[in-house]
Amino acid sequence: MTRDLTMGADRRTFMKQAAGTMFTVGVGARASARMGLAGLNAKKIYPQRWVYVSRSFDRDQHVEEVREIARIASEHGLAAIVLSGMDRISLGNAEYLERLRRVKAIADQYHLEIIPAGFNTGYGGALLDHDKNLAEGMLVKDALFVARNGEARFQADSPAKLQNGNFDEFQGDRFAGFDTQDEPGRKTFVDTAVFHSGRASLRIENFGAAKADAAGMARKAPLSSYLDLALEFAPETAARVAQEIRVTPYRCYRVSAWIRTEDVKPISLFSIKAFTHDGRDLCPFEPPAPAPTSGWRHVTTAFNSWYANRIQLNFGVFEGEQGKVWVDDVEIEEVGLMNVVRRKGTPLTVRDETTGTVYEEGRDFAPIIDPHLDFLWTHEMPSIRLLPGSRIQEGARLRVSYYHGTTIYNDQVPACPSEAQTYEIWQEQFPLIEKYFSPKRYFLNVDEVRLLNRCEACRQRQLEAAEILGQMTQWLYKQVRAVNPKAEIVVWSDMFDPNHNSKRQYFLVDGSLENTWQSLPKDMGIVLWYFERRQASLDFFSTRGFRTIAGAYYDADDLKNPEGWLEALDRTPNATGIMYTTWASKYKLLAAFGDLVSKRP
């Protein structure tokens, strides 16, 4: 496991690594040993033995898949199915609800408990299924629009410009214009035989061979802090080029590139990142490839510059095992009103640049929406349609401020934890969960909240990010208690663990996430999944009186990961269970996992 480039480990990184790799237990284990607690090293069979299942239940096939998982789980000593996605029940039609009834009957047949899971803003999919405008918004200030022929269209006025984005200027294997280039001639190459256009492309290979060192990079004094950041956080597999770009604070920038791959592993190893001088990556983007080998394809992402007036734009491989990647025709451009979100907590203003007049929606211009709102960046920019009798004059320069949502990596769209509608939607789900499952336990998916405290709904609360997250979790806890006072409640660990994502600086979150654990009721169970720091994390929660469960496996080809978790659990007071956790619906080792955790010698 290598450290995440934004100083918070995530499941995506785990899936790229050999998830079963064994690590030295380290400080956490030594701390447990010093406690001198008798019997903690004995092998135990833990009562909570779960399997994680995620299905949309929009087809009968999903019910049959659960039936097979339930059969294997039951025959091999597991006790419960953690059923994800249960925070969207109110959207289900009659066929969907009937499938849930059948799933409950299957679980009863095999004497398995169903633990409903859901309720997260980090992955806002369920909330956004209700209303896409619940996406957490990032502020754009004073984007320029110019009125012509009955509409106002966006006009870029940012200094952002990438030099030599077509890679046609070079000397040997070193590209002109780039301030950082990892090991020219060894990891990064000028390729004049394979290119998308022009006469050359960037070829990246050998990214797993050796760690790039300071002598292997091009250096320039203004970028010393960027270089320090890269050296500290880039893993041995890093192979990329980077260039400093001037930007305007609080603007939105679209970045695109043409990519070609050959025999790469993993297939989503190419990344685009935009680092600020204080270490934030404003653009965590990993486009999925259709296959290990693919022809030229166009990938597109975007980032909000936030407080930065310059960033270091990186593109290349940060974590990879094998293969070759070609990059060509990289572009950066400012964009306006793309993925604009409209709700009370994301106000929009249109102001005349010259007179300062603030124009009115519905009087001077038609309601502004993005008709293609998908939180991706390949569609057209919306324009502002002027209404008859509008006070906006021909040729007027308008400054537009608004909020937009975005996709992180390639599939995560965070939602707002402060908008009232979020809680109204969630509140509808709990009585329905009780109706269809009558569960003994609930699993709160409060994890990987990578975008938080950026929209006006959050900012007007004047709370630290940790308090917003804590209050949201407490609210969810109370909702469970309201419908089922005896239910046990568990939550993912990462956002509450100082050894994990409970940090001062985390992805696109504004403000500190330190000490979030203090908001957790003491009777909550904690499901941990950071394998490398498992003992330190287990010790942290255990010594504070929390029950702990290991989120194990993570789609490896063996069971070394759960074996390592079991060893750590055996050293931990208050450890109660372990879960077979798959994000790729990979259940081929489920039977062996069940035997491992239920038949320990």
XYZ file of C-alpha atoms in Angstrom, residues 11-531:
521
model
C -10.452 1.912 -1.458
C -9.460 2.708 -5.022
C -5.796 2.556 -3.992
C -6.345 -0.702 -2.124
C -7.889 -2.296 -5.193
C -4.821 -1.387 -7.225
C -2.461 -3.037 -4.783
C -2.066 -6.680 -3.922
C -4.728 -6.405 -1.273
C -3.434 -9.381 0.619
C 0.107 -8.092 1.087
C 1.242 -8.614 4.661
C 2.671 -5.693 6.544
C 4.579 -5.420 9.801
C 2.166 -4.660 12.570
C 4.448 -1.967 13.988
C 3.698 0.553 16.655
C 0.056 -0.437 17.168
C 0.934 -4.051 17.950
C 3.701 -3.051 20.324
C 1.220 -0.816 22.118
C -1.169 -3.742 22.519
C 1.634 -5.951 23.765
C 2.530 -3.417 26.421
C -1.065 -3.513 27.634
C -0.422 -7.055 28.827
C -4.028 -8.148 28.330
C -4.322 -11.877 28.922
C -5.710 -14.026 26.161
C -5.725 -11.392 23.436
C -3.522 -13.421 21.109
C -5.774 -16.492 21.151
C -7.448 -17.301 17.860
C -11.149 -16.534 18.052
C -14.278 -17.125 16.054
C -15.990 -13.744 15.935
C -19.787 -13.552 16.127
C -20.129 -10.945 13.389
C -19.176 -12.705 10.133
C -20.590 -10.764 7.206
C -20.539 -10.574 3.426
C -20.975 -7.263 1.581
C -23.444 -7.189 -1.332
C -24.373 -4.285 -3.598
C -27.154 -4.656 -6.153
C -29.646 -2.207 -7.654
C -32.450 -4.834 -7.793
C -33.707 -3.409 -11.048
C -33.870 -6.953 -12.458
C -34.745 -10.439 -11.224
C -31.208 -11.629 -11.928
C -29.972 -9.636 -8.924
C -32.260 -11.611 -6.633
C -30.857 -14.883 -7.962
C -27.312 -13.606 -7.484
C -28.116 -12.828 -3.850
C -29.632 -16.303 -3.505
C -26.335 -17.922 -4.554
C -24.278 -15.630 -2.303
C -26.615 -16.409 0.594
C -26.332 -20.157 0.001
C -22.533 -20.070 0.027
C -22.424 -17.735 3.022
C -24.774 -19.933 5.028
C -23.011 -23.182 4.164
C -19.655 -21.729 5.180
C -20.449 -20.197 8.516
C -21.288 -16.572 7.778
C -24.045 -14.857 9.724
C -25.200 -11.799 7.777
C -25.458 -10.022 4.443
C -24.620 -6.324 4.432
C -26.982 -5.043 1.751
C -25.872 -1.714 0.287
C -28.049 0.854 -1.479
C -30.927 0.751 0.968
C -31.124 4.549 1.152
C -33.116 4.734 -2.113
C -36.055 2.462 -1.259
C -38.582 5.283 -1.618
C -37.743 5.468 -5.338
C -38.539 1.806 -5.918
C -41.457 0.681 -8.056
C -43.660 -2.331 -7.274
C -41.264 -4.757 -9.014
C -38.298 -3.431 -7.026
C -40.146 -3.751 -3.722
C -41.222 -7.282 -4.555
C -37.574 -8.179 -5.191
C -36.672 -6.832 -1.744
C -39.323 -9.095 -0.225
C -37.826 -12.065 -2.046
C -34.330 -11.161 -0.825
C -35.597 -11.043 2.757
C -37.240 -14.458 2.278
C -33.961 -15.862 0.930
C -32.060 -14.525 3.926
C -34.598 -16.053 6.295
C -34.385 -19.377 4.463
C -30.628 -19.477 4.999
C -30.818 -18.083 8.546
C -28.884 -14.981 7.588
C -29.370 -11.529 9.012
C -29.750 -8.626 6.561
C -27.881 -5.483 7.587
C -29.136 -2.555 5.454
C -26.411 -0.113 4.440
C -26.506 3.358 2.958
C -26.669 7.052 3.850
C -23.579 8.837 2.606
C -22.792 12.179 1.017
C -19.285 11.143 -0.052
C -20.851 8.919 -2.680
C -24.029 10.894 -3.256
C -25.633 8.564 -5.786
C -28.779 7.774 -3.818
C -29.420 11.425 -3.001
C -28.685 12.496 -6.562
C -31.146 9.901 -7.836
C -33.745 12.044 -6.090
C -32.339 15.405 -7.187
C -29.061 16.004 -9.005
C -28.960 19.534 -7.637
C -28.127 18.110 -4.215
C -24.530 17.707 -5.399
C -22.085 19.593 -3.199
C -21.222 22.831 -4.981
C -17.897 24.569 -5.542
C -17.943 28.320 -6.001
C -17.038 30.046 -9.268
C -16.613 33.813 -8.881
C -17.173 36.367 -11.621
C -16.930 34.196 -14.720
C -17.224 36.424 -17.806
C -20.264 36.222 -20.107
C -20.874 38.612 -23.007
C -24.388 39.447 -24.296
C -24.936 39.039 -28.040
C -28.115 38.449 -30.070
C -30.407 37.637 -27.191
C -28.094 35.469 -25.148
C -24.949 35.773 -23.064
C -22.179 33.301 -23.708
C -19.142 32.409 -21.668
C -15.840 34.071 -22.612
C -12.621 32.879 -20.998
C -10.505 35.601 -19.423
C -8.088 33.457 -17.426
C -4.318 33.355 -17.984
C -4.352 29.525 -18.020
C -2.221 28.179 -20.863
C -0.301 24.936 -21.324
C 2.947 25.054 -23.282
C 3.878 22.235 -25.638
C 0.745 20.249 -24.932
C 1.208 18.472 -28.266
C 4.728 17.341 -27.231
C 6.210 18.431 -30.560
C 9.016 20.460 -28.971
C 11.751 18.339 -27.445
C 15.460 17.640 -27.221
C 16.419 14.024 -26.866
C 13.876 12.559 -24.485
C 13.240 15.810 -22.664
C 10.182 17.910 -23.515
C 10.303 21.691 -23.697
C 8.028 23.684 -21.390
C 7.685 21.090 -18.641
C 9.171 21.894 -15.263
C 9.089 18.319 -13.994
C 9.693 15.154 -15.983
C 10.320 11.833 -14.282
C 13.469 10.114 -15.502
C 13.628 11.099 -19.192
C 14.836 8.190 -21.305
C 13.948 5.665 -18.614
C 10.353 6.291 -17.606
C 9.279 9.136 -19.883
C 10.174 9.182 -23.569
C 9.729 11.212 -26.736
C 8.010 8.899 -29.218
C 8.181 10.032 -32.854
C 6.716 6.780 -34.188
C 3.421 6.731 -32.237
C 1.442 9.952 -31.817
C -2.092 11.272 -32.080
C -1.160 14.363 -34.090
C 1.897 16.431 -34.952
C 5.227 14.672 -34.847
C 5.623 13.206 -31.352
C 3.892 12.046 -28.184
C 4.841 11.352 -24.579
C 5.405 7.644 -23.920
C 5.450 6.387 -20.338
C 6.761 2.978 -19.304
C 8.958 1.243 -16.701
C 6.878 2.946 -14.029
C 7.317 0.090 -11.602
C 11.054 -0.252 -12.058
C 12.583 2.099 -9.470
C 11.793 5.152 -7.421
C 12.341 8.469 -9.158
C 14.882 10.541 -7.273
C 15.723 14.220 -7.266
C 18.545 13.816 -9.766
C 16.174 12.238 -12.272
C 13.814 15.227 -12.456
C 14.047 18.551 -14.206
C 14.083 21.310 -11.584
C 13.290 24.980 -11.557
C 13.441 27.161 -8.461
C 9.812 28.428 -8.499
C 8.569 24.850 -8.308
C 10.645 23.604 -5.383
C 7.599 23.113 -3.172
C 5.851 21.158 -5.931
C 8.923 18.968 -6.297
C 9.126 18.396 -2.564
C 5.480 17.357 -2.613
C 6.034 14.939 -5.474
C 9.070 13.372 -3.827
C 7.276 12.950 -0.513
C 4.011 11.491 -1.752
C 4.699 9.945 -5.182
C 5.154 6.157 -4.918
C 7.873 4.198 -6.656
C 5.631 3.710 -9.663
C 5.339 7.469 -10.397
C 6.125 8.453 -13.981
C 4.721 11.767 -15.210
C 5.385 15.224 -16.555
C 4.206 18.452 -14.956
C 3.993 22.135 -15.730
C 3.092 25.157 -13.670
C -0.075 26.889 -14.908
C -1.291 30.341 -13.887
C -4.989 30.304 -13.021
C -7.579 32.706 -11.647
C -8.860 31.763 -8.175
C -12.414 30.420 -7.990
C -12.743 29.491 -11.635
C -13.449 26.194 -13.388
C -10.971 24.611 -15.826
C -11.491 21.725 -18.214
C -8.493 19.497 -18.965
C -8.407 16.955 -21.773
C -5.847 14.584 -23.285
C -5.576 11.825 -25.841
C -4.458 8.516 -24.314
C -3.331 5.200 -25.752
C -2.373 2.108 -23.742
C -0.608 -1.209 -24.249
C -0.810 -4.124 -21.799
C -1.316 -1.853 -18.765
C -2.123 -2.981 -15.257
C -4.274 -1.715 -13.683
C -6.323 -0.401 -16.608
C -7.178 2.880 -14.830
C -3.594 3.784 -14.036
C -3.416 7.089 -15.994
C -4.038 10.180 -13.851
C -4.458 13.934 -14.225
C -3.700 15.962 -11.099
C -3.568 19.675 -10.327
C -1.477 20.367 -7.220
C -1.573 23.592 -5.245
C 1.536 24.817 -3.423
C 0.170 23.615 -0.098
C -0.272 20.075 -1.335
C -3.908 19.798 -2.410
C -4.802 17.904 -5.542
C -7.666 19.859 -7.076
C -8.138 17.325 -9.866
C -8.103 13.684 -8.709
C -8.973 12.002 -12.024
C -8.396 8.450 -13.252
C -10.180 7.645 -16.517
C -11.120 3.979 -16.814
C -9.732 2.206 -19.860
C -11.913 -0.179 -21.868
C -9.156 -2.812 -21.822
C -5.449 -3.174 -20.940
C -4.652 -2.321 -24.573
C -6.673 0.430 -26.222
C -6.260 2.797 -29.154
C -6.317 6.562 -28.924
C -9.193 7.837 -26.787
C -10.096 11.296 -25.560
C -10.361 11.765 -21.781
C -11.746 14.890 -20.129
C -11.990 16.193 -16.586
C -12.097 19.537 -14.796
C -11.060 21.252 -11.588
C -12.032 24.295 -9.595
C -9.007 26.472 -8.814
C -10.464 27.407 -5.403
C -7.975 29.757 -3.654
C -5.020 29.018 -5.974
C -3.540 31.449 -8.492
C -1.221 28.807 -9.920
C -1.196 25.036 -9.955
C 1.137 22.317 -11.114
C -0.680 20.268 -13.733
C 0.513 16.648 -13.676
C -0.390 13.891 -16.074
C 0.998 10.398 -16.167
C 1.164 7.297 -14.006
C 1.255 7.595 -10.223
C 0.472 3.998 -9.362
C 0.989 1.251 -11.895
C 2.461 -2.188 -12.312
C 3.163 -2.713 -16.009
C 2.587 -1.588 -19.586
C 2.986 1.489 -21.749
C 0.956 4.687 -21.946
C 1.065 7.322 -24.683
C -0.195 10.870 -24.049
C -0.750 13.569 -26.663
C -2.634 16.804 -27.367
C -3.222 17.888 -23.773
C -5.361 21.022 -23.415
C -6.578 23.213 -20.579
C -9.362 25.795 -20.914
C -11.558 27.813 -18.607
C -15.266 26.923 -18.776
C -18.432 28.491 -17.411
C -21.778 27.244 -16.028
C -21.001 23.601 -16.768
C -22.615 21.337 -14.183
C -24.156 24.312 -12.397
C -26.277 23.183 -9.428
C -29.380 25.119 -8.439
C -30.750 24.955 -4.930
C -31.130 27.314 -1.985
C -27.594 26.633 -0.790
C -26.004 27.363 -4.184
C -27.053 30.922 -5.082
C -26.344 32.338 -8.551
C -25.770 36.017 -9.387
C -25.445 37.832 -12.708
C -23.815 41.242 -12.362
C -23.013 43.951 -14.911
C -19.242 44.390 -15.008
C -19.477 48.142 -15.666
C -22.470 49.356 -13.646
C -22.546 46.721 -10.926
C -26.255 46.113 -11.526
C -27.365 42.709 -10.324
C -29.855 41.311 -12.816
C -32.890 39.218 -11.897
C -33.552 35.659 -12.966
C -37.016 35.454 -14.506
C -37.044 39.165 -15.360
C -33.782 39.849 -17.189
C -32.806 36.301 -18.090
C -34.437 32.890 -18.168
C -33.825 30.374 -15.383
C -30.296 29.020 -15.686
C -29.740 25.272 -15.734
C -27.297 22.868 -17.298
C -29.606 20.688 -19.432
C -26.855 18.055 -19.595
C -26.138 18.007 -15.864
C -24.082 14.837 -15.475
C -21.033 16.064 -13.500
C -18.824 15.101 -16.416
C -17.100 17.608 -18.664
C -17.669 16.589 -22.266
C -20.883 18.465 -23.005
C -21.488 22.030 -24.186
C -21.449 25.006 -21.868
C -24.892 26.479 -21.105
C -25.611 30.027 -22.244
C -27.798 32.645 -20.548
C -31.002 33.367 -22.495
C -32.093 36.995 -22.264
C -35.801 37.700 -21.856
C -37.909 40.273 -23.725
C -37.580 43.610 -21.949
C -34.318 42.577 -20.289
C -32.203 45.376 -18.855
C -29.097 43.592 -20.162
C -27.835 45.539 -23.151
C -26.224 44.220 -26.333
C -22.498 43.775 -25.771
C -22.792 43.934 -21.973
C -20.047 42.153 -20.076
C -21.545 40.149 -17.253
C -19.843 38.639 -14.234
C -21.566 35.431 -13.174
C -21.006 33.677 -9.844
C -22.424 30.205 -9.249
C -21.732 26.754 -7.814
C -20.994 23.560 -9.731
C -20.720 19.889 -8.860
C -18.085 17.508 -10.128
C -17.001 13.892 -10.430
C -14.001 12.751 -8.374
C -11.827 10.013 -9.875
C -14.315 8.743 -12.466
C -17.447 7.754 -10.567
C -17.857 9.668 -7.292
C -20.163 12.695 -7.049
C -20.432 13.991 -3.464
C -23.700 15.456 -2.184
C -24.397 18.287 0.241
C -24.731 17.372 3.955
C -26.265 20.732 4.870
C -29.231 21.145 2.529
C -32.576 20.435 4.249
C -33.737 18.260 1.350
C -30.915 15.797 2.037
C -32.405 14.996 5.423
C -35.972 14.966 4.146
C -35.006 12.283 1.625
C -33.109 10.230 4.175
C -35.944 10.432 6.690
C -38.281 8.741 4.195
C -36.058 5.668 3.981
C -35.898 4.447 7.573
C -39.572 3.423 8.000
C -39.357 1.587 4.664
C -36.211 -0.262 5.721
C -38.031 -1.336 8.872
C -41.053 -2.447 6.831
C -39.119 -4.661 4.436
C -36.262 -5.954 6.616
C -36.936 -5.356 10.348
C -33.154 -5.339 10.811
C -31.222 -5.905 14.029
C -28.380 -3.726 12.731
C -27.850 -0.730 10.455
C -24.662 0.130 8.544
C -24.057 3.855 7.934
C -21.917 4.372 4.825
C -20.327 7.607 6.034
C -17.040 7.231 4.199
C -14.684 8.958 1.750
C -16.428 12.326 2.008
C -14.018 14.035 -0.378
C -15.991 17.238 -1.002
C -17.537 19.084 1.928
C -18.165 22.564 3.336
C -17.851 24.361 0.006
C -21.394 25.518 -0.836
C -23.342 28.305 0.850
C -25.590 25.822 2.699
C -22.499 24.488 4.449
C -20.652 27.787 4.826
C -23.524 29.637 6.454
C -23.488 27.151 9.332
C -20.072 28.523 10.330
C -18.912 25.119 11.512
C -15.668 23.274 11.038
C -15.895 20.454 8.497
C -15.482 17.920 11.308
C -18.554 19.325 13.075
C -20.681 19.153 9.925
C -19.707 15.527 9.385
C -20.230 14.706 13.056
C -23.661 16.305 13.241
C -24.730 14.475 10.080
C -23.656 11.138 11.577
C -25.412 11.868 14.863
C -28.598 12.757 12.973
C -28.503 9.441 11.108
C -27.906 7.604 14.390
C -30.960 9.277 15.950
C -33.122 8.378 12.951
C -32.258 4.715 13.386
C -33.009 4.970 17.091
C -36.373 6.604 16.334
C -37.599 3.651 14.247
C -35.707 0.865 16.018
C -34.485 1.707 19.540
C -32.763 -1.664 19.971
C -30.873 -1.756 16.662
C -27.099 -1.863 16.682
C -25.475 0.736 14.436
C -22.093 0.529 12.709
C -20.212 3.002 10.532
C -17.163 2.922 8.274
C -14.054 4.000 10.137
C -12.104 6.149 7.714
C -13.660 9.571 8.297
C -13.322 9.149 12.081
C -9.844 7.617 12.204
C -6.775 9.874 12.676
C -4.738 7.069 11.116
C -6.878 7.329 8.000
C -8.979 10.207 6.614
C -9.683 12.215 9.771
C -7.040 14.787 8.840
C -6.490 18.505 8.777
C -6.448 18.451 4.969
C -8.413 15.930 2.929
C -9.153 16.124 -0.796
C -11.526 19.030 -1.590
C -12.868 19.478 1.942
C -12.708 23.040 3.273
C -11.523 22.855 6.856
C -10.184 20.247 9.226
C -11.609 16.756 9.736
C -9.599 16.174 12.895
C -11.243 14.634 15.979
C -14.395 13.567 14.154
C -14.435 10.423 16.296
C -15.568 12.536 19.241
C -18.996 12.903 17.604
C -19.632 9.141 17.581
C -21.973 7.630 20.175
C -19.986 5.090 22.186
C -22.331 2.227 21.365
C -21.602 2.458 17.634
C -19.574 -0.264 15.988
C -16.623 0.765 13.801
C -15.871 -1.081 10.550
C -12.208 -0.557 9.688
C -10.623 -1.162 6.291
C -7.144 0.458 6.187
C -5.108 -2.730 6.131
